[in-house]
CSV table of C-alpha atoms in Angstrom, one decimal:
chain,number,residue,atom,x,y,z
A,26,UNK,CA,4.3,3.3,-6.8
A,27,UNK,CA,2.6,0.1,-5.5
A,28,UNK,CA,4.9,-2.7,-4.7
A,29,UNK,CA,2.5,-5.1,-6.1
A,30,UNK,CA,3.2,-3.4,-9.6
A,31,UNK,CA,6.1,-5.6,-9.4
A,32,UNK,CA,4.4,-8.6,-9.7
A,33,UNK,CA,3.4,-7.5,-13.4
A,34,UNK,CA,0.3,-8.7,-15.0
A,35,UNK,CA,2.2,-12.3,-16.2
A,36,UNK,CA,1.7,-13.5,-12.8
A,37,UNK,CA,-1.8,-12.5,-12.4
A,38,UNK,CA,-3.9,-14.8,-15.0
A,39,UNK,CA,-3.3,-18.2,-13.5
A,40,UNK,CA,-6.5,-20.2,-13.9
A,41,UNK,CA,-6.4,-22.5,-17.2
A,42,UNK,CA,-8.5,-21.6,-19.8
A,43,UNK,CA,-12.0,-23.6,-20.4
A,44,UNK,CA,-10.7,-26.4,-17.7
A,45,UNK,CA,-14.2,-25.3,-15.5
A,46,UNK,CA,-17.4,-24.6,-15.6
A,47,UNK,CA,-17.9,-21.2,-16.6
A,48,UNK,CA,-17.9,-18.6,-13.8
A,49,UNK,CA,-21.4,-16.8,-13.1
A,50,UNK,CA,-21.8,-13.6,-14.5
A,51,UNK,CA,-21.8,-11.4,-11.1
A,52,UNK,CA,-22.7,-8.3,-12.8
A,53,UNK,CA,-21.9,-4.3,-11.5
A,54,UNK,CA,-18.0,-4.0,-11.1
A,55,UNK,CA,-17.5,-6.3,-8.4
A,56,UNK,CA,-16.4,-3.8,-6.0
A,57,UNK,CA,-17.6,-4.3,-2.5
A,58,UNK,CA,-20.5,-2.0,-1.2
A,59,UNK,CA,-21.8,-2.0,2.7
A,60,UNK,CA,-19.8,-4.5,3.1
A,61,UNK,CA,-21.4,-6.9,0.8
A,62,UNK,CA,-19.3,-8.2,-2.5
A,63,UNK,CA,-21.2,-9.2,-5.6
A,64,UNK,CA,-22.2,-12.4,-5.6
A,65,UNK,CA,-21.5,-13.0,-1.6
A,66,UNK,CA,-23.7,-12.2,0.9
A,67,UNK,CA,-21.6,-10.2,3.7
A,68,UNK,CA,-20.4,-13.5,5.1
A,69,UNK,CA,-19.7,-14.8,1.7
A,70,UNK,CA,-22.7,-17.0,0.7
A,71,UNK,CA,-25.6,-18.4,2.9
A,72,UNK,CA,-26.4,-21.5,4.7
A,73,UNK,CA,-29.6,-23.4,5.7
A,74,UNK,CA,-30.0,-26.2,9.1
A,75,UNK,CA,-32.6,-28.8,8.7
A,76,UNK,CA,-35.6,-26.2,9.3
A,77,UNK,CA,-34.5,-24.2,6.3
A,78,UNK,CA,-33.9,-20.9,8.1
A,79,UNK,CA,-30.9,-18.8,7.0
A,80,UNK,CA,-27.9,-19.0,9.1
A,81,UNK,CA,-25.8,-15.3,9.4
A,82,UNK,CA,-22.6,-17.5,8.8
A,83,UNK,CA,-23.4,-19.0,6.1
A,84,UNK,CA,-22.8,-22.4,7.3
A,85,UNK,CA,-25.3,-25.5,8.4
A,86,UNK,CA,-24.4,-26.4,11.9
A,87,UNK,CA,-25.9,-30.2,12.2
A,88,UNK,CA,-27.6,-31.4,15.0
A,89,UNK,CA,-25.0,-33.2,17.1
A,90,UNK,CA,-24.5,-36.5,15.5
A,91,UNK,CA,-21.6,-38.9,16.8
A,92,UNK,CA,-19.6,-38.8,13.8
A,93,UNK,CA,-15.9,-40.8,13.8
A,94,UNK,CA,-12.4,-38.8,13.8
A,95,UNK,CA,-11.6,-37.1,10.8
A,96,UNK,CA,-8.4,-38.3,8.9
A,97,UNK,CA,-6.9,-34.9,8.9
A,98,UNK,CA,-7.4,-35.6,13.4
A,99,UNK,CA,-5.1,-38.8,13.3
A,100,UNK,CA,-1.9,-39.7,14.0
A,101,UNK,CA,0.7,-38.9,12.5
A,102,UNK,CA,-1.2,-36.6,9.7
A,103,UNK,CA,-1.8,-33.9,12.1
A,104,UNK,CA,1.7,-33.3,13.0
A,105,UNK,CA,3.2,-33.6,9.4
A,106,UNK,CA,4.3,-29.9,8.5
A,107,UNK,CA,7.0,-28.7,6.7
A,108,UNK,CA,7.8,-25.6,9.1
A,109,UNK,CA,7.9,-26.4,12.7
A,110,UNK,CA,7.2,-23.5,15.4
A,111,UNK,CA,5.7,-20.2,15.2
A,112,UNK,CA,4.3,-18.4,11.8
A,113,UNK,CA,4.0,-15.1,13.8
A,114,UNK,CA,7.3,-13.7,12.1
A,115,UNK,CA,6.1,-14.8,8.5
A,116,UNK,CA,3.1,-13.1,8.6
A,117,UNK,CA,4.3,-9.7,10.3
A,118,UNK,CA,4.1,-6.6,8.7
A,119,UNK,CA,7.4,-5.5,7.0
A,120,UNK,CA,9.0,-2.2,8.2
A,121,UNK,CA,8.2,0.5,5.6
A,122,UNK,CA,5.3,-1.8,4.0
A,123,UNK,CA,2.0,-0.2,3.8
A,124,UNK,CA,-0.7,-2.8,5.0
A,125,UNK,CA,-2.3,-2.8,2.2
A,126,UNK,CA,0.1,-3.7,-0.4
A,127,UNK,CA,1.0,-6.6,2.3
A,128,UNK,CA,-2.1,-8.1,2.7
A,129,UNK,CA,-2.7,-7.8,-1.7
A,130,UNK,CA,0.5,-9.6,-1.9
A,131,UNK,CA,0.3,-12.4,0.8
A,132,UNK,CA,-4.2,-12.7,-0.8
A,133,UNK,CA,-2.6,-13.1,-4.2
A,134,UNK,CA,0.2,-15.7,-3.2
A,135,UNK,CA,-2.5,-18.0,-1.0
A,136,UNK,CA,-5.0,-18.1,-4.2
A,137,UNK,CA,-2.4,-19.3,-6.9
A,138,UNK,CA,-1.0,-22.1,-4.0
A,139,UNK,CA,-4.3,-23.0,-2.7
A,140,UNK,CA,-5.5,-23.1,-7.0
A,141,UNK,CA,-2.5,-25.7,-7.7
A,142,UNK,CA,-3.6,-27.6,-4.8
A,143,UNK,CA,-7.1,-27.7,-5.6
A,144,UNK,CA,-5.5,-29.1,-8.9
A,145,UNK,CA,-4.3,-32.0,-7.7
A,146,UNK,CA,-7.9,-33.3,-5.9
A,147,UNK,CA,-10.0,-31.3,-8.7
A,148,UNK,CA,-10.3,-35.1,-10.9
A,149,UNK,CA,-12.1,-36.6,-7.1
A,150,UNK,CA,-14.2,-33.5,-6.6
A,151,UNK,CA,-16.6,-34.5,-9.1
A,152,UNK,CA,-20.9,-33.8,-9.1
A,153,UNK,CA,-20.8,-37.5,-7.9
A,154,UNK,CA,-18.0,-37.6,-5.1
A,155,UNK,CA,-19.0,-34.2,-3.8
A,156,UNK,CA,-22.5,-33.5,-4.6
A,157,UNK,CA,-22.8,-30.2,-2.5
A,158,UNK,CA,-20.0,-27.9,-1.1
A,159,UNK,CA,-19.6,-29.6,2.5
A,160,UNK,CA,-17.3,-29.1,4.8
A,161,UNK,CA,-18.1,-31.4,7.5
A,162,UNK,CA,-21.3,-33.5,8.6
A,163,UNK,CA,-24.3,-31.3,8.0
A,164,UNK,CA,-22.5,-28.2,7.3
A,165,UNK,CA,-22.9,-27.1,3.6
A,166,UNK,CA,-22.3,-24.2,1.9
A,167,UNK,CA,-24.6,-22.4,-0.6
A,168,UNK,CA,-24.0,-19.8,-3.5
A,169,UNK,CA,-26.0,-16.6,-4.0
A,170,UNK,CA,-26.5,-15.6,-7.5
A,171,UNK,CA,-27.3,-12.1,-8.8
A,172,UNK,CA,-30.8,-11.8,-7.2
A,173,UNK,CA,-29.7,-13.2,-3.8
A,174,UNK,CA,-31.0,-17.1,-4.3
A,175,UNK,CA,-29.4,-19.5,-3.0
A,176,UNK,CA,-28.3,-22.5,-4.7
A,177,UNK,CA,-26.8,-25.5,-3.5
A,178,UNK,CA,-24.3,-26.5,-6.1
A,179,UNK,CA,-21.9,-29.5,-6.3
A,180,UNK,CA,-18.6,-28.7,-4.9
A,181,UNK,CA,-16.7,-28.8,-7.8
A,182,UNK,CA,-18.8,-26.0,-9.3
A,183,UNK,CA,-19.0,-23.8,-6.0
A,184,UNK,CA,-15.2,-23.9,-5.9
A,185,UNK,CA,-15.0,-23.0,-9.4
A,186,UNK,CA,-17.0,-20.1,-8.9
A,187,UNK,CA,-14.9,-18.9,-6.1
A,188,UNK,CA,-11.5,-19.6,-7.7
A,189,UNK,CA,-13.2,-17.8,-10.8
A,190,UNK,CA,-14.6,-14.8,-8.8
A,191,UNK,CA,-11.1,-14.1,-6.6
A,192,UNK,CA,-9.1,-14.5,-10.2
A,193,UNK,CA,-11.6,-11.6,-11.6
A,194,UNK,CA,-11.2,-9.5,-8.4
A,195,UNK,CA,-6.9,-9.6,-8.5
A,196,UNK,CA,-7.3,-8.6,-12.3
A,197,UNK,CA,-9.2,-5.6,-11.6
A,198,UNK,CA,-7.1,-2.3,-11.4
A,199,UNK,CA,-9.2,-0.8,-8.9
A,200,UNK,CA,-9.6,-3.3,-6.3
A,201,UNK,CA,-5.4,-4.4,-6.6
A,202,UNK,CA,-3.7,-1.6,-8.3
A,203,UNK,CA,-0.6,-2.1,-10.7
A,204,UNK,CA,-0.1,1.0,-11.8
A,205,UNK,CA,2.9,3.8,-10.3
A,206,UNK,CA,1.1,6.3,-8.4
A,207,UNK,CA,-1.9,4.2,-7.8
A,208,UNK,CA,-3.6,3.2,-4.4
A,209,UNK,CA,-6.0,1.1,-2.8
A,210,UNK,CA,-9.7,2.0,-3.2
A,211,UNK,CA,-12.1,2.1,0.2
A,212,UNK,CA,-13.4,-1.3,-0.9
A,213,UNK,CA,-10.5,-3.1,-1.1
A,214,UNK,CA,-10.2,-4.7,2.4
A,215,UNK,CA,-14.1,-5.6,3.0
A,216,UNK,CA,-13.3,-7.6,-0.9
A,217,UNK,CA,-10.2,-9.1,0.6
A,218,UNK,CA,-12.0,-10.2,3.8
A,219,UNK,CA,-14.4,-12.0,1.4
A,220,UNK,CA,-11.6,-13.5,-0.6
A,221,UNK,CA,-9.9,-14.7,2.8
A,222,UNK,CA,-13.2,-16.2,3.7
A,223,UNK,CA,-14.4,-18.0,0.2
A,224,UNK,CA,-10.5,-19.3,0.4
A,225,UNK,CA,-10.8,-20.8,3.9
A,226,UNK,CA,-14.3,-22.5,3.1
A,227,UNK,CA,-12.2,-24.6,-0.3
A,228,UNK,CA,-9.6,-25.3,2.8
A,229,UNK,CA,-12.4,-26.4,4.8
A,230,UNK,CA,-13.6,-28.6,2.2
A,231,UNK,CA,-10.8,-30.3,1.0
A,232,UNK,CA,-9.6,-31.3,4.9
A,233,UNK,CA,-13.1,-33.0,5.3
A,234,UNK,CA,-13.5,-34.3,1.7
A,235,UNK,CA,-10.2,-34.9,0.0
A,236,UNK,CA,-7.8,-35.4,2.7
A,237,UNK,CA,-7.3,-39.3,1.7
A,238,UNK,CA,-5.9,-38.0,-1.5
A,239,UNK,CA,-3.8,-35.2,0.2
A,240,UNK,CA,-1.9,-37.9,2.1
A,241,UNK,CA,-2.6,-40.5,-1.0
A,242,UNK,CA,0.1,-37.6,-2.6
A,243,UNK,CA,2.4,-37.5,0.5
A,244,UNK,CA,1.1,-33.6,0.4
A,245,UNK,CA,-0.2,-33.6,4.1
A,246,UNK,CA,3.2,-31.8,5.2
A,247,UNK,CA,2.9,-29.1,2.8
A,248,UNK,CA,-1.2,-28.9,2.7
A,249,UNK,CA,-0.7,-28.7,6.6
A,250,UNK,CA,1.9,-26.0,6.6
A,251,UNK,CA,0.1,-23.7,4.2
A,252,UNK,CA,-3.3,-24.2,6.0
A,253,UNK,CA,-1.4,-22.8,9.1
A,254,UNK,CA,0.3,-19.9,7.4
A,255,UNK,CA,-3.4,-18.9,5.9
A,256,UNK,CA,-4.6,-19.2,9.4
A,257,UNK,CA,-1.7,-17.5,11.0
A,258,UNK,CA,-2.2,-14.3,8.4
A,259,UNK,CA,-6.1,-14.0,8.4
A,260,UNK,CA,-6.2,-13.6,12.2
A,261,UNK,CA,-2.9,-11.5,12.0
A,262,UNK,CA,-4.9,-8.7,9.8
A,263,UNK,CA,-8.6,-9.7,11.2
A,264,UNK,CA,-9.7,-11.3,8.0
A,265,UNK,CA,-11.2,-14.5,9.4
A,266,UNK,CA,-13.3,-14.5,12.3
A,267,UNK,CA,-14.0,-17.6,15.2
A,268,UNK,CA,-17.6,-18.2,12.8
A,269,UNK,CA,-15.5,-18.3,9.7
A,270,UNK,CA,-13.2,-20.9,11.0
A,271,UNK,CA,-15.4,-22.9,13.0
A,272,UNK,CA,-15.3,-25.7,10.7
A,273,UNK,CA,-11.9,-26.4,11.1
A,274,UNK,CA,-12.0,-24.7,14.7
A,275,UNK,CA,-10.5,-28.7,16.5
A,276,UNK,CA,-7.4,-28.6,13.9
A,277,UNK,CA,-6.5,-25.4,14.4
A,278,UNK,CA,-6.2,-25.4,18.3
A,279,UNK,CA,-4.4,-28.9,17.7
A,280,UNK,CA,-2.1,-26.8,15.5
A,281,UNK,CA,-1.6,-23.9,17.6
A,282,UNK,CA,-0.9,-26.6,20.8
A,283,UNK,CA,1.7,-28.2,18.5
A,284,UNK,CA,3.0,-25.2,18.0
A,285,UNK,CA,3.5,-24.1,21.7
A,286,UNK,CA,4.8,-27.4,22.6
A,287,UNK,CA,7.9,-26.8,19.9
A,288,UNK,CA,8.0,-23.5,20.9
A,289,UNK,CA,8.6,-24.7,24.5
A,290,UNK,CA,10.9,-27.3,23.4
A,291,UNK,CA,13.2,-24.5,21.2
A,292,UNK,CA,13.2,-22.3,24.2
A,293,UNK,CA,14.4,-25.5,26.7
A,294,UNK,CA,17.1,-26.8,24.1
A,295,UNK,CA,18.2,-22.7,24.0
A,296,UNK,CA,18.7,-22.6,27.8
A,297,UNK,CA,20.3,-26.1,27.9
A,298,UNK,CA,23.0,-25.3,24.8
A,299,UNK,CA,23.6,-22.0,26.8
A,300,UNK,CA,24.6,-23.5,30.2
A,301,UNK,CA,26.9,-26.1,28.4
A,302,UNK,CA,28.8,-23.0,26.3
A,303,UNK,CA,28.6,-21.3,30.0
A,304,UNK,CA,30.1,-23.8,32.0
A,305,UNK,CA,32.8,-24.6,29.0
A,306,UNK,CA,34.0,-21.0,29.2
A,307,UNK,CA,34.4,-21.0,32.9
A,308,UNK,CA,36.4,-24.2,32.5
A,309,UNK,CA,38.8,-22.5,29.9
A,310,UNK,CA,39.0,-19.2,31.6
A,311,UNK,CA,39.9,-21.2,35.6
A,312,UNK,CA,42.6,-23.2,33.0
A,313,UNK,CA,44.0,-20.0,31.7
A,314,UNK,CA,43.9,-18.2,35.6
A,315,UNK,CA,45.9,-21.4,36.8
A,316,UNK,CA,48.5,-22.6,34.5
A,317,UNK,CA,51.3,-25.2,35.2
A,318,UNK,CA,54.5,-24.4,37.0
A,319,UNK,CA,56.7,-25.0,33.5
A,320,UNK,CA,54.6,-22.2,31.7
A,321,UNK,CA,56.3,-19.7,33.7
A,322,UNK,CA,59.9,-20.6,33.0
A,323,UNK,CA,61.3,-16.7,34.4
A,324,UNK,CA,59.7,-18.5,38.1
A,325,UNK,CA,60.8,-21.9,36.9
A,326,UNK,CA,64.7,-20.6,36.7
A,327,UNK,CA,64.6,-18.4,39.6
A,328,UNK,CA,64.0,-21.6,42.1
A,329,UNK,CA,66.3,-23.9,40.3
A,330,UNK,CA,69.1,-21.2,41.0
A,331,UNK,CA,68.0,-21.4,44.6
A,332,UNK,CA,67.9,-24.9,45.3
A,333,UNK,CA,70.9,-25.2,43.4
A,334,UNK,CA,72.6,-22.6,45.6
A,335,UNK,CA,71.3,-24.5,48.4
A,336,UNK,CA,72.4,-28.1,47.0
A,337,UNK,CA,69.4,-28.9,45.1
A,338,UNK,CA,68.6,-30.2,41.6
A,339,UNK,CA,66.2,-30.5,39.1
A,340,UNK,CA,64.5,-33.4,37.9
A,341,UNK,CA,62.1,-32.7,35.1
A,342,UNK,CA,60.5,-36.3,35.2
A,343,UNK,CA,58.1,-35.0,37.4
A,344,UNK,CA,58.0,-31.5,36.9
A,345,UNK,CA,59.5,-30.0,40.0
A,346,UNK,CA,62.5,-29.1,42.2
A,347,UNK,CA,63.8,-31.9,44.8
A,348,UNK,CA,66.8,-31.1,47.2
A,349,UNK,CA,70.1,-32.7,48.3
A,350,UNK,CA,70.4,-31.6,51.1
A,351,UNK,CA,71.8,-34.2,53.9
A,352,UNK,CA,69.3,-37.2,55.1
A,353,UNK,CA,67.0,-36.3,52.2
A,354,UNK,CA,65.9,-39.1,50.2
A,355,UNK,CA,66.9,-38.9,46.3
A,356,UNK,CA,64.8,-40.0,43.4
A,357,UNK,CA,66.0,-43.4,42.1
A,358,UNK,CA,66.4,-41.9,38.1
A,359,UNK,CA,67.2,-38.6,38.4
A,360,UNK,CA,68.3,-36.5,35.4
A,361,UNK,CA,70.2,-33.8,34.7
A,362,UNK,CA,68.9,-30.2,34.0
């Protein structure tokens, strides 16, 4: 039975009704074939540079203007998260989990967070604000309709048609499978990589074009957080490659150097705890080797019968034997055992 069965159809519908423009009508079944899904080209849409050719990528690389530091760059945005260290155990493969089920599970869970996030900057992403799906200067991203034309839509729209389009593809029972004693078709992981890839370019957006209302919303810490858990699970499984991410390639290697840093910081506060618990234990263990003379009272009353065979006394003011023998000196208060 697939594990994702669990989830049950309730959770599976999550878009509001007649909130946003219509999705395009894709056509076929929407299954993935060589590697292309419908409506995507093979790297998920299509870009053009100022001489109109085609990038592969699907992205418009501008020509090298000076451009200022991004928001999402500065101090102290960039180091606002909500987990500190490593994602590397999050985003591991269970024991006894097939990869599959995994990586339908983990797709599912990063659209519905990254659709109620897009929610909260959807009334600034309008035709006006946004009027083309950029994610950075000169770099925009165009659709491909049913006949392979591109068109450059506002971003509003293109992210409507790729929350719309991901939404279609998790309620489709051959491409994510809810039913006991059903698996995963040949073209579910080149429709997931697509998925992975559409999701990153809404991420990509809303760092360059929306981050004012991110931290506007005190949402950095969280928006930052799940950006690196996306990041740290489509590199995991392969599902972003360095093209794919090259918009945001400067905050991710800011990220991943943050992370090392704690990392390196953890592992120094480890050794440090370690040595103090080491050197407290070797204190407690040389206090238990040598004890005082009055723990050992079978010792203690064997040489206070000597010296007092011998004409000595005891004088427990200072925790030891003194004798009386002749042309000793005597302590001024002794007292008696």
């Amino acid at each position: 039975m697939s594990s994702f069965f669990n989830m049950g159809r309730f959770g599976r519908n999550t878009r509001k009704k007649d909130t946003r423009p219509p999705a395009p009508q894709l056509g076929g079944n929407g299954q993935a074939l060589n590697g292309n899904a419908a409506g995507f080209s093979a790297a998920g849409g299509a870009g053009t540079n100022a001489a109109g050719a085609y990038g592969n990528d699907g992205a418009t690389v501008a020509g090298g203007s000076a451009v200022n530091r991004p928001l999402y760059l500065c101090q102290p945005f960039v180091r606002t998260a909500l987990v500190k260290g490593s994602f590397a155990t999050i985003v591991a493969l269970p024991k006894y989990v097939e990869q599959n089920e995994w990586l339908a599970l983990n797709i599912f869970e990063f659209f519905t967070h990254l659709n109620h996030f897009y929610a909260t900057v959807a009334e600034f992403c309008t035709p006006a604000t946004c009027p083309s799906m950029s994610a950075g200067p000169g770099l925009d991203y165009t659709w491909l309709d049913q006949n392979r034309k591109q068109m450059r839509l506002p971003a509003s729209q293109y992210i409507d048609y790729v929350l719309a389009w991901i939404n279609n593809r998790v309620n489709e029972e051959a491409l994510f499978p809810t039913k006991a004693g059903s698996t995963f078709g040949p073209n579910f992981l080149p429709t997931a990589k697509t998925m992975v890839k559409q999701m990153f370019r809404v991420f990509a957006h809303i760092y360059h074009a929306h981050f004012d209302t991110i931290v506007h919303l005190s949402l950095e810490g969280h928006w930052n957080s799940f950006f690196q858990h996306f990041v740290a699970f489509g590199r995991e499984f392969a599902l972003l490659d360095a093209r794919d991410v090259e918009p945001l390639a400067v905050l991710i290697q800011v990220f991943q150097q943050q992370q090392a840093q704690q990392q390196a910081q953890q592992q120094q506060q480890a050794q440090i705890q370690a040595q103090a618990q080491a050197q407290q234990q070797h204190q407690q263990h040389q206090q238990i080797q040598a004890p005082a003379p009055q723990q050992h009272p079978q010792q203690m009353m064997q040489a206070q019968q000597h010296y007092a065979n011998n004409g000595g006394g005891y004088h427990p003011s200072n925790g030891g034997f003194y004798p009386q023998a002749a042309g000793l000196p005597q302590p001024q208060q002794a007292r008696p055992y």
